[in-house]
XYZ file of C-alpha atoms in Angstrom:
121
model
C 1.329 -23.252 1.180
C -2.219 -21.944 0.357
C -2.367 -20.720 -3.211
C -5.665 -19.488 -4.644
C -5.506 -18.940 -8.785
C -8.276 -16.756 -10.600
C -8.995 -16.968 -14.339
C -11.588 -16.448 -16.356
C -10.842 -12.652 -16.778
C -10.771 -10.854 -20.290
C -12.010 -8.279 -22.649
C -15.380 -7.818 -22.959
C -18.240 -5.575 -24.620
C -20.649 -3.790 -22.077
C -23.761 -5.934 -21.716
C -21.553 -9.438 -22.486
C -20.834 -11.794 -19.695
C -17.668 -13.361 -17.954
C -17.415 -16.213 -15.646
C -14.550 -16.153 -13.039
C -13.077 -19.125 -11.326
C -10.954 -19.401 -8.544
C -8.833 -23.001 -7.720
C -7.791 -22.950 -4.281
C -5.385 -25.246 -2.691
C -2.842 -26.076 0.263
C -5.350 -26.313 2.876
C -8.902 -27.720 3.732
C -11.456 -24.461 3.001
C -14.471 -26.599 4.230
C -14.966 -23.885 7.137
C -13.904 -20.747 5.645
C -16.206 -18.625 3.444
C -15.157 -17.736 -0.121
C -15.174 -13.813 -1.568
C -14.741 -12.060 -4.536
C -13.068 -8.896 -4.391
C -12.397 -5.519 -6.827
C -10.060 -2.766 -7.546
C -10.072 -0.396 -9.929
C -7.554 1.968 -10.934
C -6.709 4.442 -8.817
C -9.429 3.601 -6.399
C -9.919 1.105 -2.952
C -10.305 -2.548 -2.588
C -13.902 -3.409 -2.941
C -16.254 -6.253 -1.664
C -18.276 -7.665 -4.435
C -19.631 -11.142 -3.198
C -19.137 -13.727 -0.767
C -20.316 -17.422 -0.399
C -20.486 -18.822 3.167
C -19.638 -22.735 4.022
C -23.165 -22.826 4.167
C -24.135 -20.996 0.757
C -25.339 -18.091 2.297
C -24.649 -15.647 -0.432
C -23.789 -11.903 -0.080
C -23.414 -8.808 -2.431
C -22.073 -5.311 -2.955
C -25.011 -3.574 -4.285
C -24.073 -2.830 -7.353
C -23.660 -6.277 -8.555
C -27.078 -7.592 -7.294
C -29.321 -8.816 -10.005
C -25.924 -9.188 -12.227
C -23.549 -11.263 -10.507
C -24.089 -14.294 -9.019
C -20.956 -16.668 -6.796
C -21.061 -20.319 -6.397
C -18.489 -22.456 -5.293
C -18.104 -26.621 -5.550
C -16.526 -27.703 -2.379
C -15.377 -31.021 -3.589
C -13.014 -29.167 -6.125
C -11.874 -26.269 -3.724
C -13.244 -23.871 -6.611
C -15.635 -20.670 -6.461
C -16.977 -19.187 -9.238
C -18.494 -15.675 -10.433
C -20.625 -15.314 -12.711
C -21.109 -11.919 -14.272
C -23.438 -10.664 -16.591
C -24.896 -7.422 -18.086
C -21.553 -6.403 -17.716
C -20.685 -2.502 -17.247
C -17.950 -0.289 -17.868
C -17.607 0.314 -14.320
C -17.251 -3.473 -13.372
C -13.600 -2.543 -15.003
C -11.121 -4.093 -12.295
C -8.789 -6.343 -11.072
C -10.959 -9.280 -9.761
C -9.216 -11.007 -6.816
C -10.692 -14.507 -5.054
C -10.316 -14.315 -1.172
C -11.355 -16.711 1.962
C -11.907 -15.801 5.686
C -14.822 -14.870 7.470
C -18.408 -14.365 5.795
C -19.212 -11.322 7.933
C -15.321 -9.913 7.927
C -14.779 -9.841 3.931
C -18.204 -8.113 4.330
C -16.175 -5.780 5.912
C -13.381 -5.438 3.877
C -11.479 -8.409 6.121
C -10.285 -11.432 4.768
C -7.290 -14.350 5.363
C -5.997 -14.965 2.052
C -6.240 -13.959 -1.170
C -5.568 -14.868 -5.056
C -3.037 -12.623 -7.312
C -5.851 -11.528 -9.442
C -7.358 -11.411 -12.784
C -8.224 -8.378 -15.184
C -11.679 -7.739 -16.514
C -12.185 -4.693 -18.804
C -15.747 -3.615 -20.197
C -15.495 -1.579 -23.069
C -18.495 0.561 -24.170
């Protein structure tokens, strides 16, 4: 059974930083990319980064310059670091895996239960 577990979320002041992790386990990732996903309330599922097998990296615009994903293989774990944190990054933070161009898209294969970050100004 795959399971893939966020934490790292929290409370934080705008400008502070927050570093997200995401365990993943059950099956071998080794060929599958690794994404980091958003939602806020009352508003769509949103890309924020991805990580290919490869570490090709990709990001929603808004994040560029701010947010940066990594991921070591050997422990099945991808990361997100965030910083210059805004009140907009407000959102459920979700870890995801499938295709580098398809989460791109909105498209991915499986996906964490989530963790809460809230920027207060």
């Amino acid at each position: 059974q795959v399971q893939m577990v966020e934490s790292g979320g929290g409370l934080v002041q705008a400008g502070g930083s927050l570093r997200l992790s995401c365990a993943a386990s059950g099956r071998t990732f080794i060929n599958y990319s690794m994404a980091w996903f958003r939602q806020a309330p009352g508003k769509e599922r949103e890309f924020v980064a991805a990580i290919s097998s490869s570490g090709r990296t990709a990001y929603e615009d808004s994040v560029k310059g701010r947010f940066t994903i990594s991921e070591d293989s050997a422990k099945s774990t991808v990361y997100l670091q965030m910083n210059s944190l805004k009140p907009e990054d407000t959102a459920v933070y979700y870890c995801t895996a499938g295709g580098f161009a398809a989460m791109q898209q909105g498209k991915y294969d499986y996906r964490g239960q989530g963790t809460q970050v809230t920027v207060s100004s």
